[in-house]
Amino acid sequence: MRAAALLAPFALTAACAQPSSNEDAPPADMPERNGTAEPVIPAEFKALGTEPFWALTATGSGTAHSLRFSTPENIDGTLVTIEDESAEGETRRIAGTLDGTPFTLALTVEPCSDGMSDRDYPFAARIAWGGETLRGCARPLDN
């Protein structure tokens, strides 16, 4: 009985300890970084946006790399003619034309929410096309 009374304060202190928190840990689906500490934005990805609804799918790599832009009115989508790609810091840019109109995509490494689901995305996407700016989120194609 006496031993239990001596151990009681320690047990209560342990019970009051804060549980470990993973709040500072990056989300599991955040992109890995390569040896140069630059983020890895994959060649293949899916970007999507709401209001208006749109999707952009990137497949392949190198000279076989393609982008297909689709909307509810054009479910099969239209290929974007890629003219230039660049990466700087945590942003990847792809420029080209879609239906003869200049088209620019910027993917940035930052947590993103589509506003309609509980899904978190590792990239924010911004498209400039035809005088409009479309905003959305993106994820690697294999997710």
mmCIF file of N, CA and C in Angstrom, residues 2-142:
data_model
loop_
_atom_site.group_PDB
_atom_site.id
_atom_site.type_symbol
_atom_site.label_atom_id
_atom_site.label_comp_id
_atom_site.label_asym_id
_atom_site.label_seq_id
_atom_site.Cartn_x
_atom_site.Cartn_y
_atom_site.Cartn_z
ATOM 1 N N ARG A 2 1.910 1.213 0.846
ATOM 2 C CA ARG A 2 2.785 2.370 0.945
ATOM 3 C C ARG A 2 3.518 2.611 -0.378
ATOM 4 N N ALA A 3 3.932 1.545 -1.060
ATOM 5 C CA ALA A 3 4.624 1.678 -2.344
ATOM 6 C C ALA A 3 3.694 2.305 -3.378
ATOM 7 N N ALA A 4 2.424 1.912 -3.346
ATOM 8 C CA ALA A 4 1.461 2.476 -4.288
ATOM 9 C C ALA A 4 1.281 3.962 -4.041
ATOM 10 N N ALA A 5 1.269 4.361 -2.778
ATOM 11 C CA ALA A 5 1.110 5.778 -2.445
ATOM 12 C C ALA A 5 2.316 6.583 -2.912
ATOM 13 N N LEU A 6 3.508 5.993 -2.850
ATOM 14 C CA LEU A 6 4.707 6.692 -3.298
ATOM 15 C C LEU A 6 4.750 6.814 -4.829
ATOM 16 N N LEU A 7 4.217 5.827 -5.533
ATOM 17 C CA LEU A 7 4.249 5.842 -6.995
ATOM 18 C C LEU A 7 3.106 6.637 -7.613
ATOM 19 N N ALA A 8 2.061 6.911 -6.860
ATOM 20 C CA ALA A 8 0.882 7.599 -7.390
ATOM 21 C C ALA A 8 1.223 8.951 -8.020
ATOM 22 N N PRO A 9 2.036 9.817 -7.396
ATOM 23 C CA PRO A 9 2.341 11.109 -8.029
ATOM 24 C C PRO A 9 3.046 10.955 -9.383
ATOM 25 N N PHE A 10 3.907 9.950 -9.491
ATOM 26 C CA PHE A 10 4.598 9.729 -10.763
ATOM 27 C C PHE A 10 3.628 9.266 -11.845
ATOM 28 N N ALA A 11 2.713 8.405 -11.464
ATOM 29 C CA ALA A 11 1.724 7.913 -12.423
ATOM 30 C C ALA A 11 0.830 9.052 -12.893
ATOM 31 N N LEU A 12 0.428 9.933 -11.975
ATOM 32 C CA LEU A 12 -0.421 11.059 -12.347
ATOM 33 C C LEU A 12 0.325 12.032 -13.258
ATOM 34 N N THR A 13 1.594 12.265 -12.972
ATOM 35 C CA THR A 13 2.396 13.155 -13.810
ATOM 36 C C THR A 13 2.524 12.588 -15.220
ATOM 37 N N ALA A 14 2.764 11.297 -15.330
ATOM 38 C CA ALA A 14 2.882 10.674 -16.643
ATOM 39 C C ALA A 14 1.560 10.749 -17.393
ATOM 40 N N ALA A 15 0.452 10.601 -16.690
ATOM 41 C CA ALA A 15 -0.858 10.654 -17.339
ATOM 42 C C ALA A 15 -1.161 12.045 -17.869
ATOM 43 N N CYS A 16 -0.602 13.085 -17.254
ATOM 44 C CA CYS A 16 -0.861 14.454 -17.679
ATOM 45 C C CYS A 16 0.084 14.928 -18.780
ATOM 46 N N ALA A 17 1.084 14.137 -19.102
ATOM 47 C CA ALA A 17 2.045 14.557 -20.123
ATOM 48 C C ALA A 17 1.349 14.707 -21.468
ATOM 49 N N GLN A 18 1.813 15.661 -22.236
ATOM 50 C CA GLN A 18 1.243 15.906 -23.554
ATOM 51 C C GLN A 18 1.624 14.767 -24.498
ATOM 52 N N PRO A 19 0.676 14.271 -25.285
ATOM 53 C CA PRO A 19 1.041 13.255 -26.275
ATOM 54 C C PRO A 19 1.916 13.889 -27.351
ATOM 55 N N SER A 20 2.730 13.053 -27.967
ATOM 56 C CA SER A 20 3.577 13.599 -29.029
ATOM 57 C C SER A 20 2.697 14.062 -30.177
ATOM 58 N N SER A 21 3.127 15.118 -30.837
ATOM 59 C CA SER A 21 2.335 15.707 -31.910
ATOM 60 C C SER A 21 3.118 15.663 -33.204
ATOM 61 N N ASN A 22 2.427 15.399 -34.293
ATOM 62 C CA ASN A 22 3.048 15.414 -35.615
ATOM 63 C C ASN A 22 2.659 16.661 -36.386
ATOM 64 N N GLU A 23 2.210 17.705 -35.669
ATOM 65 C CA GLU A 23 1.766 18.919 -36.348
ATOM 66 C C GLU A 23 2.867 19.551 -37.179
ATOM 67 N N ASP A 24 4.128 19.404 -36.735
ATOM 68 C CA ASP A 24 5.231 20.009 -37.471
ATOM 69 C C ASP A 24 5.721 19.133 -38.618
ATOM 70 N N ALA A 25 5.261 17.889 -38.666
ATOM 71 C CA ALA A 25 5.693 16.989 -39.731
ATOM 72 C C ALA A 25 4.970 17.348 -41.023
ATOM 73 N N PRO A 26 5.657 17.241 -42.163
ATOM 74 C CA PRO A 26 4.990 17.543 -43.433
ATOM 75 C C PRO A 26 3.949 16.480 -43.743
ATOM 76 N N PRO A 27 2.897 16.827 -44.479
ATOM 77 C CA PRO A 27 1.910 15.828 -44.867
ATOM 78 C C PRO A 27 2.578 14.685 -45.620
ATOM 79 N N ALA A 28 2.012 13.493 -45.488
ATOM 80 C CA ALA A 28 2.613 12.307 -46.098
ATOM 81 C C ALA A 28 2.731 12.425 -47.611
ATOM 82 N N ASP A 29 1.836 13.166 -48.248
ATOM 83 C CA ASP A 29 1.886 13.247 -49.707
ATOM 84 C C ASP A 29 2.650 14.462 -50.221
ATOM 85 N N MET A 30 3.354 15.173 -49.339
ATOM 86 C CA MET A 30 4.171 16.285 -49.809
ATOM 87 C C MET A 30 5.330 15.719 -50.619
ATOM 88 N N PRO A 31 5.767 16.423 -51.641
ATOM 89 C CA PRO A 31 6.813 15.899 -52.512
ATOM 90 C C PRO A 31 8.137 15.755 -51.787
ATOM 91 N N GLU A 32 8.874 14.725 -52.187
ATOM 92 C CA GLU A 32 10.213 14.555 -51.643
ATOM 93 C C GLU A 32 11.126 15.582 -52.292
ATOM 94 N N ARG A 33 12.269 15.770 -51.691
ATOM 95 C CA ARG A 33 13.243 16.694 -52.259
ATOM 96 C C ARG A 33 14.440 15.886 -52.721
ATOM 97 N N ASN A 34 15.057 16.335 -53.806
ATOM 98 C CA ASN A 34 16.213 15.610 -54.310
ATOM 99 C C ASN A 34 17.465 16.055 -53.565
ATOM 100 N N GLY A 35 18.641 15.565 -53.974
ATOM 101 C CA GLY A 35 19.882 15.855 -53.277
ATOM 102 C C GLY A 35 20.250 17.324 -53.247
ATOM 103 N N THR A 36 19.675 18.161 -54.104
ATOM 104 C CA THR A 36 19.990 19.581 -54.121
ATOM 105 C C THR A 36 19.012 20.377 -53.270
ATOM 106 N N ALA A 37 18.165 19.690 -52.534
ATOM 107 C CA ALA A 37 17.152 20.305 -51.669
ATOM 108 C C ALA A 37 16.064 21.003 -52.464
ATOM 109 N N GLU A 38 16.034 20.795 -53.778
ATOM 110 C CA GLU A 38 14.953 21.339 -54.596
ATOM 111 C C GLU A 38 13.790 20.359 -54.567
ATOM 112 N N PRO A 39 12.567 20.836 -54.559
ATOM 113 C CA PRO A 39 11.436 19.919 -54.547
ATOM 114 C C PRO A 39 11.333 19.165 -55.865
ATOM 115 N N VAL A 40 10.804 17.976 -55.780
ATOM 116 C CA VAL A 40 10.615 17.170 -56.973
ATOM 117 C C VAL A 40 9.166 17.319 -57.420
ATOM 118 N N ILE A 41 8.953 18.034 -58.500
ATOM 119 C CA ILE A 41 7.623 18.144 -59.096
ATOM 120 C C ILE A 41 7.614 17.131 -60.231
ATOM 121 N N PRO A 42 6.753 16.136 -60.153
ATOM 122 C CA PRO A 42 6.809 15.039 -61.112
ATOM 123 C C PRO A 42 6.448 15.456 -62.537
ATOM 124 N N ALA A 43 6.966 14.694 -63.501
ATOM 125 C CA ALA A 43 6.625 14.944 -64.906
ATOM 126 C C ALA A 43 5.173 14.585 -65.161
ATOM 127 N N GLU A 44 4.684 13.547 -64.482
ATOM 128 C CA GLU A 44 3.297 13.123 -64.656
ATOM 129 C C GLU A 44 2.479 13.585 -63.458
ATOM 130 N N PHE A 45 1.433 14.343 -63.722
ATOM 131 C CA PHE A 45 0.597 14.864 -62.643
ATOM 132 C C PHE A 45 -0.816 15.094 -63.147
ATOM 133 N N LYS A 46 -1.714 15.298 -62.199
ATOM 134 C CA LYS A 46 -3.110 15.646 -62.503
ATOM 135 C C LYS A 46 -3.404 16.917 -61.729
ATOM 136 N N ALA A 47 -3.843 17.947 -62.440
ATOM 137 C CA ALA A 47 -4.257 19.204 -61.810
ATOM 138 C C ALA A 47 -5.751 19.352 -62.043
ATOM 139 N N LEU A 48 -6.430 19.969 -61.101
ATOM 140 C CA LEU A 48 -7.869 20.163 -61.264
ATOM 141 C C LEU A 48 -8.312 21.401 -60.527
ATOM 142 N N GLY A 49 -9.419 21.942 -60.990
ATOM 143 C CA GLY A 49 -9.967 23.137 -60.368
ATOM 144 C C GLY A 49 -11.483 23.115 -60.391
ATOM 145 N N THR A 50 -12.051 23.955 -59.564
ATOM 146 C CA THR A 50 -13.503 24.081 -59.487
ATOM 147 C C THR A 50 -13.877 25.531 -59.758
ATOM 148 N N GLU A 51 -15.094 25.727 -60.164
ATOM 149 C CA GLU A 51 -15.647 27.070 -60.412
ATOM 150 C C GLU A 51 -14.762 27.919 -61.319
ATOM 151 N N PRO A 52 -14.596 27.606 -62.556
ATOM 152 C CA PRO A 52 -15.226 26.520 -63.307
ATOM 153 C C PRO A 52 -14.439 25.219 -63.143
ATOM 154 N N PHE A 53 -15.111 24.099 -63.413
ATOM 155 C CA PHE A 53 -14.453 22.802 -63.331
ATOM 156 C C PHE A 53 -13.529 22.616 -64.525
ATOM 157 N N TRP A 54 -12.327 22.128 -64.250
ATOM 158 C CA TRP A 54 -11.357 21.840 -65.293
ATOM 159 C C TRP A 54 -10.379 20.802 -64.769
ATOM 160 N N ALA A 55 -9.689 20.144 -65.676
ATOM 161 C CA ALA A 55 -8.647 19.186 -65.301
ATOM 162 C C ALA A 55 -7.533 19.258 -66.335
ATOM 163 N N LEU A 56 -6.330 18.989 -65.880
ATOM 164 C CA LEU A 56 -5.161 18.978 -66.748
ATOM 165 C C LEU A 56 -4.352 17.747 -66.374
ATOM 166 N N THR A 57 -4.103 16.881 -67.338
ATOM 167 C CA THR A 57 -3.354 15.656 -67.082
ATOM 168 C C THR A 57 -2.055 15.695 -67.871
ATOM 169 N N ALA A 58 -0.944 15.511 -67.165
ATOM 170 C CA ALA A 58 0.377 15.472 -67.799
ATOM 171 C C ALA A 58 0.866 14.033 -67.772
ATOM 172 N N THR A 59 1.228 13.516 -68.935
ATOM 173 C CA THR A 59 1.742 12.155 -69.025
ATOM 174 C C THR A 59 3.033 12.146 -69.817
ATOM 175 N N GLY A 60 3.809 11.089 -69.624
ATOM 176 C CA GLY A 60 5.059 10.934 -70.352
ATOM 177 C C GLY A 60 6.149 11.845 -69.831
ATOM 178 N N SER A 61 7.275 11.819 -70.525
ATOM 179 C CA SER A 61 8.390 12.692 -70.171
ATOM 180 C C SER A 61 9.229 12.939 -71.418
ATOM 181 N N GLY A 62 10.090 13.917 -71.330
ATOM 182 C CA GLY A 62 10.948 14.255 -72.468
ATOM 183 C C GLY A 62 10.137 14.655 -73.682
ATOM 184 N N THR A 63 10.489 14.122 -74.845
ATOM 185 C CA THR A 63 9.780 14.487 -76.072
ATOM 186 C C THR A 63 8.395 13.856 -76.147
ATOM 187 N N ALA A 64 8.117 12.856 -75.302
ATOM 188 C CA ALA A 64 6.798 12.214 -75.291
ATOM 189 C C ALA A 64 5.871 12.830 -74.245
ATOM 190 N N HIS A 65 6.303 13.927 -73.653
ATOM 191 C CA HIS A 65 5.527 14.616 -72.618
ATOM 192 C C HIS A 65 4.302 15.277 -73.251
ATOM 193 N N SER A 66 3.123 15.098 -72.644
ATOM 194 C CA SER A 66 1.930 15.751 -73.185
ATOM 195 C C SER A 66 1.032 16.255 -72.069
ATOM 196 N N LEU A 67 0.283 17.293 -72.374
ATOM 197 C CA LEU A 67 -0.711 17.870 -71.466
ATOM 198 C C LEU A 67 -2.065 17.800 -72.152
ATOM 199 N N ARG A 68 -3.073 17.351 -71.416
ATOM 200 C CA ARG A 68 -4.435 17.306 -71.952
ATOM 201 C C ARG A 68 -5.331 18.091 -71.003
ATOM 202 N N PHE A 69 -5.973 19.135 -71.535
ATOM 203 C CA PHE A 69 -6.853 20.015 -70.767
ATOM 204 C C PHE A 69 -8.295 19.613 -71.052
ATOM 205 N N SER A 70 -9.085 19.388 -69.997
ATOM 206 C CA SER A 70 -10.481 18.995 -70.194
ATOM 207 C C SER A 70 -11.409 19.783 -69.280
ATOM 208 N N THR A 71 -12.662 19.855 -69.712
ATOM 209 C CA THR A 71 -13.729 20.520 -68.963
ATOM 210 C C THR A 71 -14.967 19.626 -69.051
ATOM 211 N N PRO A 72 -16.019 19.918 -68.289
ATOM 212 C CA PRO A 72 -17.242 19.121 -68.416
ATOM 213 C C PRO A 72 -17.811 19.151 -69.841
ATOM 214 N N GLU A 73 -17.597 20.241 -70.552
ATOM 215 C CA GLU A 73 -18.091 20.349 -71.924
ATOM 216 C C GLU A 73 -17.196 19.605 -72.920
ATOM 217 N N ASN A 74 -15.958 19.331 -72.537
ATOM 218 C CA ASN A 74 -14.990 18.657 -73.405
ATOM 219 C C ASN A 74 -14.283 17.587 -72.578
ATOM 220 N N ILE A 75 -15.005 16.514 -72.267
ATOM 221 C CA ILE A 75 -14.491 15.481 -71.369
ATOM 222 C C ILE A 75 -13.245 14.805 -71.930
ATOM 223 N N ASP A 76 -13.199 14.579 -73.246
ATOM 224 C CA ASP A 76 -12.022 13.938 -73.844
ATOM 225 C C ASP A 76 -10.799 14.842 -73.797
ATOM 226 N N GLY A 77 -11.012 16.128 -73.704
ATOM 227 C CA GLY A 77 -9.925 17.083 -73.582
ATOM 228 C C GLY A 77 -9.251 17.432 -74.891
ATOM 229 N N THR A 78 -8.394 18.433 -74.806
ATOM 230 C CA THR A 78 -7.633 18.934 -75.946
ATOM 231 C C THR A 78 -6.168 18.985 -75.547
ATOM 232 N N LEU A 79 -5.295 18.555 -76.448
ATOM 233 C CA LEU A 79 -3.864 18.594 -76.161
ATOM 234 C C LEU A 79 -3.345 20.026 -76.175
ATOM 235 N N VAL A 80 -2.503 20.330 -75.205
ATOM 236 C CA VAL A 80 -1.805 21.612 -75.147
ATOM 237 C C VAL A 80 -0.499 21.430 -75.918
ATOM 238 N N THR A 81 -0.205 22.339 -76.824
ATOM 239 C CA THR A 81 1.077 22.312 -77.527
ATOM 240 C C THR A 81 2.110 22.932 -76.598
ATOM 241 N N ILE A 82 3.057 22.119 -76.132
ATOM 242 C CA ILE A 82 4.073 22.589 -75.186
ATOM 243 C C ILE A 82 5.200 23.260 -75.959
ATOM 244 N N GLU A 83 5.518 24.497 -75.570
ATOM 245 C CA GLU A 83 6.579 25.249 -76.237
ATOM 246 C C GLU A 83 7.774 25.516 -75.337
ATOM 247 N N ASP A 84 7.550 25.524 -74.012
ATOM 248 C CA ASP A 84 8.645 25.831 -73.095
ATOM 249 C C ASP A 84 8.325 25.274 -71.715
ATOM 250 N N GLU A 85 9.358 24.786 -71.036
ATOM 251 C CA GLU A 85 9.225 24.346 -69.647
ATOM 252 C C GLU A 85 10.404 24.885 -68.861
ATOM 253 N N SER A 86 10.139 25.266 -67.617
ATOM 254 C CA SER A 86 11.217 25.742 -66.761
ATOM 255 C C SER A 86 10.868 25.450 -65.308
ATOM 256 N N ALA A 87 11.885 25.429 -64.479
ATOM 257 C CA ALA A 87 11.688 25.236 -63.043
ATOM 258 C C ALA A 87 12.610 26.192 -62.311
ATOM 259 N N GLU A 88 12.065 26.824 -61.300
ATOM 260 C CA GLU A 88 12.852 27.734 -60.476
ATOM 261 C C GLU A 88 12.346 27.630 -59.053
ATOM 262 N N GLY A 89 13.245 27.278 -58.143
ATOM 263 C CA GLY A 89 12.835 27.130 -56.750
ATOM 264 C C GLY A 89 11.752 26.077 -56.628
ATOM 265 N N GLU A 90 10.638 26.445 -56.073
ATOM 266 C CA GLU A 90 9.548 25.503 -55.858
ATOM 267 C C GLU A 90 8.424 25.663 -56.878
ATOM 268 N N THR A 91 8.739 26.212 -58.038
ATOM 269 C CA THR A 91 7.731 26.414 -59.081
ATOM 270 C C THR A 91 8.200 25.819 -60.403
ATOM 271 N N ARG A 92 7.296 25.128 -61.051
ATOM 272 C CA ARG A 92 7.535 24.598 -62.397
ATOM 273 C C ARG A 92 6.550 25.274 -63.332
ATOM 274 N N ARG A 93 7.039 25.790 -64.462
ATOM 275 C CA ARG A 93 6.184 26.468 -65.437
ATOM 276 C C ARG A 93 6.211 25.713 -66.761
ATOM 277 N N ILE A 94 5.036 25.612 -67.357
ATOM 278 C CA ILE A 94 4.900 25.019 -68.686
ATOM 279 C C ILE A 94 4.104 26.009 -69.524
ATOM 280 N N ALA A 95 4.673 26.403 -70.651
ATOM 281 C CA ALA A 95 4.005 27.367 -71.534
ATOM 282 C C ALA A 95 3.778 26.724 -72.892
ATOM 283 N N GLY A 96 2.703 27.136 -73.522
ATOM 284 C CA GLY A 96 2.387 26.617 -74.842
ATOM 285 C C GLY A 96 1.136 27.278 -75.371
ATOM 286 N N THR A 97 0.416 26.546 -76.223
ATOM 287 C CA THR A 97 -0.844 27.061 -76.756
ATOM 288 C C THR A 97 -1.924 25.993 -76.634
ATOM 289 N N LEU A 98 -3.136 26.455 -76.458
ATOM 290 C CA LEU A 98 -4.315 25.600 -76.409
ATOM 291 C C LEU A 98 -5.354 26.242 -77.309
ATOM 292 N N ASP A 99 -5.764 25.531 -78.330
ATOM 293 C CA ASP A 99 -6.704 26.076 -79.319
ATOM 294 C C ASP A 99 -6.199 27.399 -79.899
ATOM 295 N N GLY A 100 -4.884 27.499 -80.112
ATOM 296 C CA GLY A 100 -4.299 28.691 -80.715
ATOM 297 C C GLY A 100 -4.118 29.868 -79.772
ATOM 298 N N THR A 101 -4.459 29.683 -78.498
ATOM 299 C CA THR A 101 -4.363 30.763 -77.511
ATOM 300 C C THR A 101 -3.229 30.453 -76.535
ATOM 301 N N PRO A 102 -2.393 31.458 -76.171
ATOM 302 C CA PRO A 102 -1.321 31.219 -75.209
ATOM 303 C C PRO A 102 -1.854 30.603 -73.911
ATOM 304 N N PHE A 103 -1.097 29.640 -73.405
ATOM 305 C CA PHE A 103 -1.480 28.857 -72.236
ATOM 306 C C PHE A 103 -0.256 28.735 -71.343
ATOM 307 N N THR A 104 -0.388 29.081 -70.067
ATOM 308 C CA THR A 104 0.720 28.955 -69.131
ATOM 309 C C THR A 104 0.232 28.274 -67.867
ATOM 310 N N LEU A 105 0.968 27.262 -67.436
ATOM 311 C CA LEU A 105 0.687 26.556 -66.186
ATOM 312 C C LEU A 105 1.829 26.812 -65.227
ATOM 313 N N ALA A 106 1.505 27.127 -63.985
ATOM 314 C CA ALA A 106 2.506 27.232 -62.922
ATOM 315 C C ALA A 106 2.099 26.270 -61.816
ATOM 316 N N LEU A 107 2.979 25.324 -61.504
ATOM 317 C CA LEU A 107 2.782 24.410 -60.372
ATOM 318 C C LEU A 107 3.730 24.844 -59.278
ATOM 319 N N THR A 108 3.215 25.001 -58.080
ATOM 320 C CA THR A 108 4.021 25.438 -56.952
ATOM 321 C C THR A 108 3.893 24.433 -55.822
ATOM 322 N N VAL A 109 5.011 24.124 -55.183
ATOM 323 C CA VAL A 109 4.981 23.218 -54.043
ATOM 324 C C VAL A 109 4.384 23.971 -52.866
ATOM 325 N N GLU A 110 3.146 23.659 -52.547
ATOM 326 C CA GLU A 110 2.481 24.207 -51.370
ATOM 327 C C GLU A 110 1.207 23.403 -51.138
ATOM 328 N N PRO A 111 0.857 23.174 -49.883
ATOM 329 C CA PRO A 111 -0.369 22.430 -49.604
ATOM 330 C C PRO A 111 -1.564 23.142 -50.235
ATOM 331 N N CYS A 112 -2.499 22.356 -50.772
ATOM 332 C CA CYS A 112 -3.631 22.925 -51.492
ATOM 333 C C CYS A 112 -4.879 22.097 -51.204
ATOM 334 N N SER A 113 -6.010 22.763 -51.145
ATOM 335 C CA SER A 113 -7.299 22.097 -50.977
ATOM 336 C C SER A 113 -8.208 22.531 -52.113
ATOM 337 N N ASP A 114 -8.946 21.578 -52.676
ATOM 338 C CA ASP A 114 -9.830 21.925 -53.791
ATOM 339 C C ASP A 114 -11.114 22.604 -53.331
ATOM 340 N N GLY A 115 -11.343 22.674 -52.031
ATOM 341 C CA GLY A 115 -12.509 23.369 -51.496
ATOM 342 C C GLY A 115 -13.791 22.567 -51.538
ATOM 343 N N MET A 116 -13.763 21.386 -52.144
ATOM 344 C CA MET A 116 -14.980 20.582 -52.245
ATOM 345 C C MET A 116 -14.844 19.214 -51.589
ATOM 346 N N SER A 117 -13.636 18.775 -51.338
ATOM 347 C CA SER A 117 -13.434 17.462 -50.733
ATOM 348 C C SER A 117 -12.483 17.612 -49.550
ATOM 349 N N ASP A 118 -12.262 16.515 -48.869
ATOM 350 C CA ASP A 118 -11.326 16.527 -47.744
ATOM 351 C C ASP A 118 -9.912 16.183 -48.192
ATOM 352 N N ARG A 119 -9.703 16.061 -49.477
ATOM 353 C CA ARG A 119 -8.396 15.666 -49.985
ATOM 354 C C ARG A 119 -7.424 16.841 -49.957
ATOM 355 N N ASP A 120 -6.214 16.557 -49.497
ATOM 356 C CA ASP A 120 -5.142 17.547 -49.513
ATOM 357 C C ASP A 120 -4.214 17.230 -50.675
ATOM 358 N N TYR A 121 -3.758 18.256 -51.354
ATOM 359 C CA TYR A 121 -2.881 18.108 -52.510
ATOM 360 C C TYR A 121 -1.532 18.748 -52.192
ATOM 361 N N PRO A 122 -0.431 18.209 -52.748
ATOM 362 C CA PRO A 122 0.888 18.763 -52.453
ATOM 363 C C PRO A 122 1.282 19.970 -53.304
ATOM 364 N N PHE A 123 0.497 20.264 -54.363
ATOM 365 C CA PHE A 123 0.843 21.364 -55.260
ATOM 366 C C PHE A 123 -0.350 22.278 -55.502
ATOM 367 N N ALA A 124 -0.071 23.556 -55.680
ATOM 368 C CA ALA A 124 -1.082 24.514 -56.141
ATOM 369 C C ALA A 124 -0.845 24.708 -57.637
ATOM 370 N N ALA A 125 -1.926 24.832 -58.394
ATOM 371 C CA ALA A 125 -1.832 25.008 -59.845
ATOM 372 C C ALA A 125 -2.504 26.315 -60.245
ATOM 373 N N ARG A 126 -1.885 27.012 -61.188
ATOM 374 C CA ARG A 126 -2.476 28.243 -61.724
ATOM 375 C C ARG A 126 -2.286 28.229 -63.237
ATOM 376 N N ILE A 127 -3.386 28.418 -63.954
ATOM 377 C CA ILE A 127 -3.354 28.429 -65.416
ATOM 378 C C ILE A 127 -3.789 29.804 -65.903
ATOM 379 N N ALA A 128 -3.014 30.374 -66.805
ATOM 380 C CA ALA A 128 -3.410 31.611 -67.491
ATOM 381 C C ALA A 128 -3.719 31.212 -68.926
ATOM 382 N N TRP A 129 -4.951 31.491 -69.361
ATOM 383 C CA TRP A 129 -5.375 31.088 -70.702
ATOM 384 C C TRP A 129 -6.563 31.927 -71.146
ATOM 385 N N GLY A 130 -6.457 32.510 -72.301
ATOM 386 C CA GLY A 130 -7.570 33.256 -72.878
ATOM 387 C C GLY A 130 -8.079 34.390 -72.011
ATOM 388 N N GLY A 131 -7.184 35.091 -71.338
ATOM 389 C CA GLY A 131 -7.593 36.217 -70.503
ATOM 390 C C GLY A 131 -8.135 35.816 -69.140
ATOM 391 N N GLU A 132 -8.153 34.520 -68.844
ATOM 392 C CA GLU A 132 -8.630 34.044 -67.547
ATOM 393 C C GLU A 132 -7.484 33.455 -66.749
ATOM 394 N N THR A 133 -7.650 33.444 -65.430
ATOM 395 C CA THR A 133 -6.735 32.733 -64.554
ATOM 396 C C THR A 133 -7.539 31.670 -63.827
ATOM 397 N N LEU A 134 -7.151 30.421 -64.028
ATOM 398 C CA LEU A 134 -7.802 29.292 -63.375
ATOM 399 C C LEU A 134 -6.916 28.826 -62.239
ATOM 400 N N ARG A 135 -7.502 28.609 -61.087
ATOM 401 C CA ARG A 135 -6.728 28.166 -59.923
ATOM 402 C C ARG A 135 -7.226 26.802 -59.475
ATOM 403 N N GLY A 136 -6.278 25.981 -59.030
ATOM 404 C CA GLY A 136 -6.640 24.659 -58.556
ATOM 405 C C GLY A 136 -5.488 24.003 -57.827
ATOM 406 N N CYS A 137 -5.554 22.691 -57.734
ATOM 407 C CA CYS A 137 -4.572 21.897 -57.010
ATOM 408 C C CYS A 137 -4.042 20.802 -57.927
ATOM 409 N N ALA A 138 -2.933 20.188 -57.525
ATOM 410 C CA ALA A 138 -2.356 19.117 -58.333
ATOM 411 C C ALA A 138 -1.725 18.067 -57.435
ATOM 412 N N ARG A 139 -1.601 16.877 -58.009
ATOM 413 C CA ARG A 139 -0.987 15.746 -57.320
ATOM 414 C C ARG A 139 -0.236 14.907 -58.349
ATOM 415 N N PRO A 140 0.730 14.099 -57.893
ATOM 416 C CA PRO A 140 1.380 13.183 -58.830
ATOM 417 C C PRO A 140 0.339 12.247 -59.436
ATOM 418 N N LEU A 141 0.528 11.863 -60.670
ATOM 419 C CA LEU A 141 -0.451 11.040 -61.371
ATOM 420 C C LEU A 141 -0.628 9.678 -60.718
ATOM 421 N N ASP A 142 0.394 9.152 -60.081
ATOM 422 C CA ASP A 142 0.277 7.827 -59.474
ATOM 423 C C ASP A 142 -0.445 7.828 -58.135
#
